[in-house]
Coordinates of C-alpha atoms in Angstrom, one line a residue:
M1343 CA 0.0 0.0 0.0
S1344 CA 1.3 3.5 -0.9
K1345 CA 2.5 5.7 1.9
Y1346 CA 1.0 8.8 0.3
Q1347 CA -2.3 9.1 -1.6
V1348 CA -1.0 12.2 -3.4
V1349 CA 2.6 13.6 -3.7
G1350 CA 3.1 17.0 -5.4
I1351 CA 6.2 18.5 -6.9
G1352 CA 6.5 22.2 -7.6
N1353 CA 7.6 25.6 -6.6
A1354 CA 7.6 26.3 -2.9
I1355 CA 6.6 30.0 -2.8
V1356 CA 5.5 32.2 0.1
D1357 CA 2.4 34.1 -1.0
V1358 CA 2.3 37.7 0.2
I1359 CA -1.2 39.1 -0.4
S1360 CA -2.3 42.7 -0.4
Q1361 CA -5.5 44.5 -1.5
S1362 CA -5.0 47.2 -4.1
D1363 CA -7.0 49.2 -6.7
D1364 CA -6.4 49.6 -10.4
S1365 CA -4.7 53.0 -10.0
F1366 CA -2.1 51.5 -7.7
L1367 CA -1.4 48.7 -10.3
D1368 CA -1.0 51.4 -13.0
L1369 CA 1.3 53.4 -10.8
M1370 CA 3.5 50.4 -10.1
G1371 CA 3.5 49.1 -13.7
I1372 CA 1.8 45.9 -12.7
Q1373 CA -0.2 44.1 -15.4
K1374 CA -3.6 43.2 -14.0
G1375 CA -4.8 39.6 -13.8
I1376 CA -1.7 37.7 -14.8
M1377 CA 1.4 36.1 -13.3
Q1378 CA 4.7 37.8 -14.1
L1379 CA 8.1 36.6 -13.2
I1380 CA 10.3 39.3 -11.6
E1381 CA 13.8 39.8 -10.5
K1382 CA 15.0 40.2 -6.9
E1383 CA 15.2 44.0 -6.9
R1384 CA 11.7 44.4 -8.4
G1385 CA 10.4 42.0 -5.8
E1386 CA 11.9 44.1 -2.9
T1387 CA 10.3 47.2 -4.4
L1388 CA 6.8 45.7 -4.7
Y1389 CA 7.1 44.1 -1.2
G1390 CA 7.9 47.4 0.3
A1391 CA 4.9 49.0 -1.5
M1392 CA 2.4 46.5 -0.1
T1393 CA 0.0 47.4 2.7
N1394 CA -1.9 45.1 5.0
R1395 CA 0.3 42.2 4.0
V1396 CA -1.0 38.6 4.6
Q1397 CA 1.6 35.9 4.4
A1398 CA 0.9 32.2 3.6
P1399 CA 2.7 29.2 2.1
G1400 CA 1.9 29.0 -1.6
G1401 CA 2.8 27.6 -4.9
S1402 CA 0.3 26.1 -7.2
V1403 CA 0.7 22.4 -6.4
A1404 CA 1.4 23.1 -2.8
N1405 CA -2.0 24.9 -2.6
T1406 CA -3.6 21.8 -4.2
L1407 CA -2.0 19.6 -1.5
A1408 CA -3.4 21.9 1.2
G1409 CA -6.9 21.3 -0.2
L1410 CA -6.3 17.5 -0.3
G1411 CA -5.0 17.6 3.3
N1412 CA -8.3 19.4 4.3
L1413 CA -10.1 16.5 2.7
G1414 CA -8.1 14.0 4.8
L1415 CA -5.7 12.5 2.2
T1416 CA -2.1 11.7 3.1
T1417 CA 0.1 14.1 1.1
A1418 CA 3.8 15.1 0.7
F1419 CA 5.3 18.0 -1.2
I1420 CA 8.7 17.9 -3.0
G1421 CA 10.0 21.4 -3.1
R1422 CA 13.0 23.6 -2.2
V1423 CA 13.3 26.5 0.3
N1424 CA 16.3 28.3 1.7
D1425 CA 17.2 28.1 5.4
D1426 CA 16.0 31.7 5.9
A1427 CA 13.1 33.2 7.8
L1428 CA 10.6 32.7 4.9
G1429 CA 11.9 29.1 4.2
R1430 CA 11.5 28.1 7.8
F1431 CA 8.0 29.6 7.9
Y1432 CA 7.1 27.7 4.7
E1433 CA 8.3 24.3 6.1
K1434 CA 6.5 24.9 9.4
E1435 CA 3.2 25.9 7.8
M1436 CA 3.2 23.0 5.4
I1437 CA 3.8 20.5 8.2
A1438 CA 1.2 22.2 10.4
G1439 CA -1.3 21.8 7.5
G1440 CA -0.8 18.1 7.4
T1441 CA 1.5 17.8 4.4
D1442 CA 4.9 16.1 4.8
F1443 CA 7.8 18.3 3.7
P1444 CA 10.6 15.8 3.2
N1445 CA 13.3 18.2 1.9
A1446 CA 14.8 20.2 4.7
P1447 CA 15.6 24.0 4.1
V1448 CA 18.9 24.3 2.2
E1449 CA 21.6 25.7 4.5
G1450 CA 23.7 28.4 2.8
G1451 CA 21.6 28.4 -0.3
E1452 CA 22.7 31.0 -2.8
L1453 CA 19.2 32.1 -3.6
P1454 CA 16.5 33.2 -1.1
T1455 CA 13.2 31.5 -0.5
S1456 CA 10.8 32.2 -3.4
R1457 CA 7.9 34.7 -2.9
S1458 CA 5.0 35.9 -4.9
M1459 CA 3.5 39.4 -4.3
I1460 CA -0.2 39.1 -5.1
F1461 CA -2.3 42.3 -5.5
V1462 CA -6.0 41.6 -5.2
S1463 CA -8.3 44.1 -7.0
P1464 CA -11.8 45.0 -5.8
D1465 CA -13.3 42.8 -8.6
G1466 CA -11.4 39.8 -7.2
E1467 CA -8.8 39.7 -10.0
R1468 CA -5.3 38.9 -8.7
S1469 CA -2.1 40.2 -10.2
M1470 CA 0.9 38.0 -9.3
N1471 CA 4.5 39.1 -9.3
T1472 CA 6.7 36.1 -8.6
Y1473 CA 10.4 36.0 -7.7
L1474 CA 11.3 32.4 -8.1
G1475 CA 14.4 32.3 -6.0
I1476 CA 15.6 28.9 -4.8
S1477 CA 12.3 27.0 -5.6
S1478 CA 13.1 26.9 -9.3
E1479 CA 16.3 25.0 -8.5
V1480 CA 14.4 21.8 -7.6
G1481 CA 16.3 18.9 -9.3
S1482 CA 16.4 15.1 -9.4
E1483 CA 18.5 15.0 -6.3
D1484 CA 15.4 16.4 -4.4
V1485 CA 13.3 13.4 -5.5
S1486 CA 13.6 10.5 -3.1
E1487 CA 12.4 7.0 -3.8
E1488 CA 10.8 6.9 -0.3
V1489 CA 8.5 9.8 -1.4
A1490 CA 7.8 9.6 -5.1
G1491 CA 8.0 5.8 -5.2
Q1492 CA 5.4 5.7 -2.4
A1493 CA 2.8 7.8 -4.2
K1494 CA -0.6 6.6 -5.4
I1495 CA -0.9 9.8 -7.4
L1496 CA 1.9 12.2 -8.4
F1497 CA 0.9 15.8 -9.4
L1498 CA 3.4 17.8 -11.3
E1499 CA 3.5 21.6 -11.7
G1500 CA 4.1 22.9 -15.3
Y1501 CA 6.0 26.0 -14.1
L1502 CA 8.9 23.8 -13.0
Y1503 CA 9.6 23.0 -16.7
D1504 CA 11.3 26.4 -17.1
K1505 CA 14.7 24.9 -16.0
P1506 CA 16.4 21.7 -17.1
Q1507 CA 16.8 20.4 -13.6
G1508 CA 13.1 20.8 -13.1
K1509 CA 12.4 18.5 -16.1
E1510 CA 14.9 16.0 -14.6
A1511 CA 13.0 16.1 -11.3
F1512 CA 9.7 15.5 -13.2
T1513 CA 11.1 12.6 -15.1
R1514 CA 12.6 10.9 -12.0
A1515 CA 9.5 11.5 -9.9
A1516 CA 7.1 10.2 -12.6
S1517 CA 9.3 7.1 -13.2
L1518 CA 9.5 6.2 -9.5
C1519 CA 5.7 6.8 -9.0
R1520 CA 4.7 4.6 -12.0
A1521 CA 7.2 1.9 -11.1
G1522 CA 5.5 1.7 -7.7
G1523 CA 2.1 1.3 -9.4
G1524 CA 1.0 4.9 -9.1
K1525 CA -0.4 7.4 -11.6
A1526 CA 1.2 10.6 -12.6
G1527 CA -0.3 13.8 -14.0
I1528 CA 0.4 17.5 -14.6
S1529 CA -1.1 20.9 -14.4
L1530 CA -0.4 23.0 -17.5
S1531 CA 0.0 26.0 -15.2
D1532 CA -0.5 29.0 -17.6
P1533 CA -0.7 29.7 -21.3
F1534 CA 2.7 31.4 -21.3
C1535 CA 4.3 28.4 -19.7
V1536 CA 2.7 26.2 -22.4
D1537 CA 4.0 28.6 -25.1
R1538 CA 7.5 28.3 -23.8
H1539 CA 7.4 24.4 -23.6
R1540 CA 4.9 23.4 -26.1
D1541 CA 6.9 20.6 -27.8
D1542 CA 8.0 19.1 -24.5
F1543 CA 4.4 19.3 -23.1
R1544 CA 3.0 17.6 -26.1
I1545 CA 5.4 14.7 -25.5
L1546 CA 4.6 14.7 -21.8
V1547 CA 0.8 14.7 -22.3
K1548 CA 1.2 11.4 -24.1
E1549 CA 3.3 9.9 -21.3
L1550 CA 1.1 10.8 -18.3
D1551 CA -2.1 9.5 -16.9
F1552 CA -4.0 12.8 -16.5
V1553 CA -3.6 16.4 -17.6
I1554 CA -5.4 19.5 -16.1
G1555 CA -5.6 22.8 -17.9
N1556 CA -7.9 25.7 -18.6
E1557 CA -9.2 26.6 -22.0
H1558 CA -6.4 29.1 -22.8
E1559 CA -3.8 26.5 -22.0
W1560 CA -5.4 23.8 -24.1
K1561 CA -5.7 26.2 -27.0
S1562 CA -2.1 27.2 -26.6
L1563 CA -0.9 23.6 -26.5
Y1564 CA -2.4 22.7 -29.8
E1565 CA -2.1 26.2 -31.4
T1566 CA -5.8 26.7 -32.2
E1567 CA -8.6 29.1 -31.2
D1568 CA -11.1 26.2 -31.5
L1569 CA -11.5 24.6 -28.0
D1570 CA -13.2 21.5 -29.4
E1571 CA -10.3 20.9 -31.7
A1572 CA -7.8 21.3 -28.9
L1573 CA -9.7 19.0 -26.6
T1574 CA -10.1 16.4 -29.3
K1575 CA -6.4 16.4 -29.9
G1576 CA -5.7 16.3 -26.1
A1577 CA -8.0 13.4 -25.6
A1578 CA -6.2 11.5 -28.4
D1579 CA -2.9 12.1 -26.7
A1580 CA -3.7 11.6 -23.0
D1581 CA -5.7 9.0 -21.0
L1582 CA -7.7 11.6 -19.1
I1583 CA -7.9 15.4 -19.7
V1584 CA -9.7 18.1 -17.8
C1585 CA -10.5 21.6 -19.0
T1586 CA -11.7 24.4 -16.8
R1587 CA -13.4 27.5 -18.3
S1588 CA -13.6 30.3 -15.8
G1589 CA -17.3 30.1 -14.8
K1590 CA -18.4 28.0 -17.7
E1591 CA -18.9 24.2 -17.6
V1592 CA -15.9 22.0 -16.9
V1593 CA -15.1 19.3 -19.6
L1594 CA -13.6 16.0 -18.7
V1595 CA -12.7 13.4 -21.3
Q1596 CA -11.4 9.8 -20.8
G1597 CA -11.4 7.5 -23.8
S1598 CA -14.9 7.6 -25.3
E1599 CA -16.4 9.1 -22.2
K1600 CA -16.9 12.9 -22.3
V1601 CA -18.6 14.8 -19.4
S1602 CA -19.6 18.4 -19.0
V1603 CA -20.1 19.6 -15.5
P1604 CA -22.0 22.9 -15.0
V1605 CA -20.6 25.6 -12.7
N1606 CA -22.6 27.7 -10.3
E1607 CA -21.3 31.2 -11.0
I1608 CA -20.4 33.3 -7.9
V1609 CA -18.8 36.7 -7.7
P1610 CA -15.2 36.1 -6.5
V1611 CA -13.9 37.8 -3.5
D1612 CA -10.4 36.7 -4.5
A1613 CA -9.7 34.4 -7.5
T1614 CA -6.4 33.4 -6.1
G1615 CA -6.1 29.6 -6.0
A1616 CA -9.3 28.8 -8.0
G1617 CA -7.4 26.4 -10.4
D1618 CA -5.3 25.0 -7.6
Q1619 CA -8.4 24.1 -5.5
F1620 CA -10.3 22.8 -8.5
A1621 CA -7.4 20.4 -8.9
A1622 CA -7.7 19.4 -5.2
G1623 CA -11.4 18.5 -5.5
F1624 CA -10.8 16.7 -8.8
L1625 CA -7.8 14.7 -7.4
Y1626 CA -9.7 13.8 -4.3
G1627 CA -12.4 12.2 -6.6
Y1628 CA -9.7 10.6 -8.8
A1629 CA -7.9 9.2 -5.8
T1630 CA -11.0 7.7 -4.2
G1631 CA -12.4 6.1 -7.4
Q1632 CA -15.3 8.5 -8.2
S1633 CA -16.9 8.9 -11.6
L1634 CA -15.7 11.5 -14.0
E1635 CA -18.8 13.6 -13.3
T1636 CA -18.3 13.4 -9.6
C1637 CA -14.6 14.3 -9.9
G1638 CA -15.6 17.4 -11.9
R1639 CA -18.3 18.4 -9.5
M1640 CA -16.0 18.0 -6.5
G1641 CA -13.5 20.3 -8.3
C1642 CA -16.1 22.9 -8.9
I1643 CA -17.2 22.9 -5.2
T1644 CA -13.6 23.3 -3.9
A1645 CA -12.9 26.1 -6.4
A1646 CA -16.1 27.9 -5.4
E1647 CA -15.1 27.7 -1.7
V1648 CA -11.6 29.3 -2.2
I1649 CA -12.8 32.2 -4.3
S1650 CA -15.3 33.1 -1.6
H1651 CA -12.6 34.5 0.6
Y1652 CA -9.1 36.0 0.5
G1653 CA -6.2 33.5 0.1
A1654 CA -5.4 30.4 -2.0
R1655 CA -6.3 27.7 0.5
P1656 CA -9.6 26.5 1.9
E1657 CA -11.1 27.8 5.1
T1658 CA -14.1 25.4 5.3
D1659 CA -14.4 21.7 5.9
L1660 CA -14.5 20.6 2.2
K1661 CA -15.8 17.1 3.0
Q1662 CA -18.9 18.7 4.6
L1663 CA -19.5 20.6 1.3
F1664 CA -19.4 17.3 -0.6
V1665 CA -21.8 15.7 1.9
K1666 CA -24.2 18.7 1.5
E1667 CA -24.2 18.2 -2.3
G1668 CA -24.8 14.5 -1.9
L1669 CA -21.4 13.4 -3.3
L1670 CA -20.3 11.5 -0.2

């Protein structure tokens, strides 16, 4: 029996969240509603300009694992932090949240712990400015057989593909997981990430068990504006594909089975983490053997919970939400 129901590998990033209006974004030259990578100096400038800062452990896959921990699954996160104040904070908070953090903070690391400055607008849009720091240095040496080889499900973060050692970490983790009888999948992360690594991602999609992306990412992957065409190609390449559509129905395809799950639209307080928590609900269903439709519905419920408040991690007992909807 696997030690972990879900193991994630991705960027270990401390989220620093602040509320701001559009005029502030314009003043600081921040592009609204997207994730931008920034250098250390720019990060320090933005950090200093933030008011009412709220700090939390983040990173896309790490947020997903927090949702899965809320749902009671056994989880571990493969990531890299420096042995600095933010790194020690990150390790402590992940463990407190119920997720094993097997890689100790790196002593004397050249780069500081990664952080993302997130500016939340009154309409709930979030503008993310991420300094990657040490988290992007994750490599195959960080992937132990005791963790990746003991995973029932492995969840990979597309962002890590930006560096060669990240690809090597992916390859080793997926190989160990599948050798142990587990299933491995990926989040496409964002359209720009797909643009940068399209050829590699197309190969990867064929090799993995499941792929989660939004409509912009799927269109980017197959270089088309026709979503149906993109999903048809995706379904031909991957065993199971999932497509989220920002308030529209979610599409899941596995072999000849195609399911559309309606979404109850709500006005977001903070859209941060919507995709990450959708993945948590979906993976909970996937890990516990639910139908495609139920997996999709669970994902929609967990996404709706996280956008109803500030922050990228759930604040409610997610299982109780599933019970209320008759899913458990």
